[in-house]
PDB file of C-alpha atoms in Angstrom:
ATOM      1  CA  MET A   1     112.149 165.665 131.992  1.00 69.00           C
ATOM      2  CA  THR A   2     110.269 165.954 128.686  1.00 76.00           C
ATOM      3  CA  ALA A   3     112.701 168.666 127.622  1.00 81.00           C
ATOM      4  CA  LEU A   4     115.607 166.348 128.059  1.00 83.00           C
ATOM      5  CA  ILE A   5     114.438 163.254 126.141  1.00 88.00           C
ATOM      6  CA  ASP A   6     113.087 162.516 122.697  1.00 89.00           C
ATOM      7  CA  GLU A   7     109.521 161.367 121.809  1.00 90.00           C
ATOM      8  CA  MET A   8     110.546 157.707 121.409  1.00 90.00           C
ATOM      9  CA  HIS A   9     112.071 157.631 124.920  1.00 90.00           C
ATOM     10  CA  LEU A  10     109.013 159.390 126.452  1.00 92.00           C
ATOM     11  CA  SER A  11     106.701 157.012 124.708  1.00 92.00           C
ATOM     12  CA  ARG A  12     108.632 154.015 126.119  1.00 93.00           C
ATOM     13  CA  ILE A  13     108.558 155.467 129.580  1.00 93.00           C
ATOM     14  CA  GLN A  14     104.814 156.095 129.389  1.00 94.00           C
ATOM     15  CA  TYR A  15     104.207 152.577 128.107  1.00 95.00           C
ATOM     16  CA  PHE A  16     106.441 151.075 130.856  1.00 96.00           C
ATOM     17  CA  LYS A  17     104.481 153.017 133.496  1.00 96.00           C
ATOM     18  CA  GLN A  18     101.186 152.010 132.010  1.00 96.00           C
ATOM     19  CA  MET A  19     102.078 148.293 132.046  1.00 96.00           C
ATOM     20  CA  LEU A  20     103.520 148.411 135.555  1.00 97.00           C
ATOM     21  CA  SER A  21     100.481 150.295 136.860  1.00 97.00           C
ATOM     22  CA  ARG A  22      98.040 147.917 135.127  1.00 97.00           C
ATOM     23  CA  TYR A  23      99.679 144.995 136.758  1.00 97.00           C
ATOM     24  CA  GLN A  24      99.969 146.495 140.217  1.00 97.00           C
ATOM     25  CA  ARG A  25      96.275 147.657 140.176  1.00 96.00           C
ATOM     26  CA  ASN A  26      95.270 144.098 139.503  1.00 97.00           C
ATOM     27  CA  ARG A  27      97.875 142.234 141.605  1.00 96.00           C
ATOM     28  CA  ASP A  28      95.332 140.931 144.149  1.00 96.00           C
ATOM     29  CA  LEU A  29      93.103 139.438 141.470  1.00 95.00           C
ATOM     30  CA  ILE A  30      96.046 137.828 139.755  1.00 95.00           C
ATOM     31  CA  SER A  31      97.571 136.379 142.891  1.00 94.00           C
ATOM     32  CA  VAL A  32      94.412 134.645 144.014  1.00 96.00           C
ATOM     33  CA  GLY A  33      93.580 133.413 140.508  1.00 94.00           C
ATOM     34  CA  ALA A  34      90.522 135.516 140.101  1.00 96.00           C
ATOM     35  CA  TYR A  35      91.661 137.123 136.884  1.00 95.00           C
ATOM     36  CA  ALA A  36      90.539 135.230 133.740  1.00 95.00           C
ATOM     37  CA  LYS A  37      93.218 135.514 130.966  1.00 95.00           C
ATOM     38  CA  GLY A  38      91.755 137.157 127.873  1.00 95.00           C
ATOM     39  CA  SER A  39      89.437 139.456 129.835  1.00 95.00           C
ATOM     40  CA  ASP A  40      91.736 142.407 129.380  1.00 96.00           C
ATOM     41  CA  PRO A  41      94.376 142.297 126.595  1.00 95.00           C
ATOM     42  CA  LEU A  42      96.457 145.061 128.179  1.00 95.00           C
ATOM     43  CA  LEU A  43      96.465 143.274 131.526  1.00 97.00           C
ATOM     44  CA  ASP A  44      97.463 140.033 129.765  1.00 96.00           C
ATOM     45  CA  GLN A  45     100.383 141.910 128.223  1.00 95.00           C
ATOM     46  CA  ALA A  46     101.311 143.425 131.560  1.00 96.00           C
ATOM     47  CA  ILE A  47     101.245 140.026 133.295  1.00 97.00           C
ATOM     48  CA  GLU A  48     103.487 138.600 130.613  1.00 95.00           C
ATOM     49  CA  MET A  49     105.951 141.564 130.838  1.00 95.00           C
ATOM     50  CA  TYR A  50     105.928 142.027 134.597  1.00 96.00           C
ATOM     51  CA  PRO A  51     109.103 139.909 135.383  1.00 96.00           C
ATOM     52  CA  GLN A  52     111.045 142.012 132.846  1.00 95.00           C
ATOM     53  CA  LEU A  53     109.551 145.296 134.140  1.00 95.00           C
ATOM     54  CA  GLU A  54     110.444 144.375 137.703  1.00 94.00           C
ATOM     55  CA  ALA A  55     113.942 143.303 136.745  1.00 92.00           C
ATOM     56  CA  PHE A  56     114.556 146.653 134.981  1.00 92.00           C
ATOM     57  CA  LEU A  57     113.678 148.546 138.143  1.00 91.00           C
ATOM     58  CA  GLN A  58     115.991 146.455 140.411  1.00 90.00           C
ATOM     59  CA  GLN A  59     119.595 147.634 140.966  1.00 80.00           C
ATOM     60  CA  SER A  60     122.120 146.482 143.558  1.00 82.00           C
ATOM     61  CA  MET A  61     123.837 149.045 145.756  1.00 82.00           C
ATOM     62  CA  ASN A  62     127.114 148.551 143.880  1.00 87.00           C
ATOM     63  CA  GLN A  63     125.603 148.651 140.406  1.00 84.00           C
ATOM     64  CA  ARG A  64     125.854 151.975 138.446  1.00 84.00           C
ATOM     65  CA  ALA A  65     123.576 152.808 135.642  1.00 81.00           C
ATOM     66  CA  ASP A  66     124.102 155.910 133.605  1.00 87.00           C
ATOM     67  CA  PHE A  67     121.342 157.525 131.459  1.00 88.00           C
ATOM     68  CA  ASP A  68     122.622 155.955 128.157  1.00 90.00           C
ATOM     69  CA  HIS A  69     122.806 152.510 129.592  1.00 89.00           C
ATOM     70  CA  ALA A  70     119.396 152.739 131.201  1.00 88.00           C
ATOM     71  CA  SER A  71     117.891 154.113 127.957  1.00 90.00           C
ATOM     72  CA  GLN A  72     119.318 151.291 125.978  1.00 91.00           C
ATOM     73  CA  GLN A  73     117.998 148.661 128.505  1.00 91.00           C
ATOM     74  CA  LEU A  74     114.527 150.262 128.170  1.00 91.00           C
ATOM     75  CA  ALA A  75     114.770 150.188 124.397  1.00 92.00           C
ATOM     76  CA  ASP A  76     115.761 146.551 124.585  1.00 92.00           C
ATOM     77  CA  LEU A  77     112.764 145.806 126.824  1.00 91.00           C
ATOM     78  CA  LEU A  78     110.282 147.747 124.691  1.00 89.00           C
ATOM     79  CA  PRO A  79     111.865 147.749 121.204  1.00 74.00           C
ATOM     80  CA  GLN A  80     108.758 148.369 119.049  1.00 66.00           C
ATOM     81  CA  ARG A  81     106.979 150.693 121.539  1.00 54.00           C
ATOM     82  CA  THR A  82     106.794 154.095 119.838  1.00 45.00           C
ATOM     83  CA  THR A  83     103.422 155.131 121.161  1.00 48.00           C
ATOM     84  CA  HIS A  84     101.502 154.317 124.310  1.00 46.00           C
TER      85      HIS A  84
END
């Protein structure tokens, strides 16, 4: 995949995966209220972004998404993310 995309796109993908992973690893703490906001700035950001991350990954059976459209959606979700 890295041979097919530019650095900016790769960086956005890596950041997206980092935020999604951070949230998922801590989902249990978050859901029972055991996580104290401010303890982990990256997790705070992942919690804030999670609804948009999840929405990006969802697609109905009749919905088509080509590479350019998906790339633009990712850029819209993470516009200033150039590094991870």
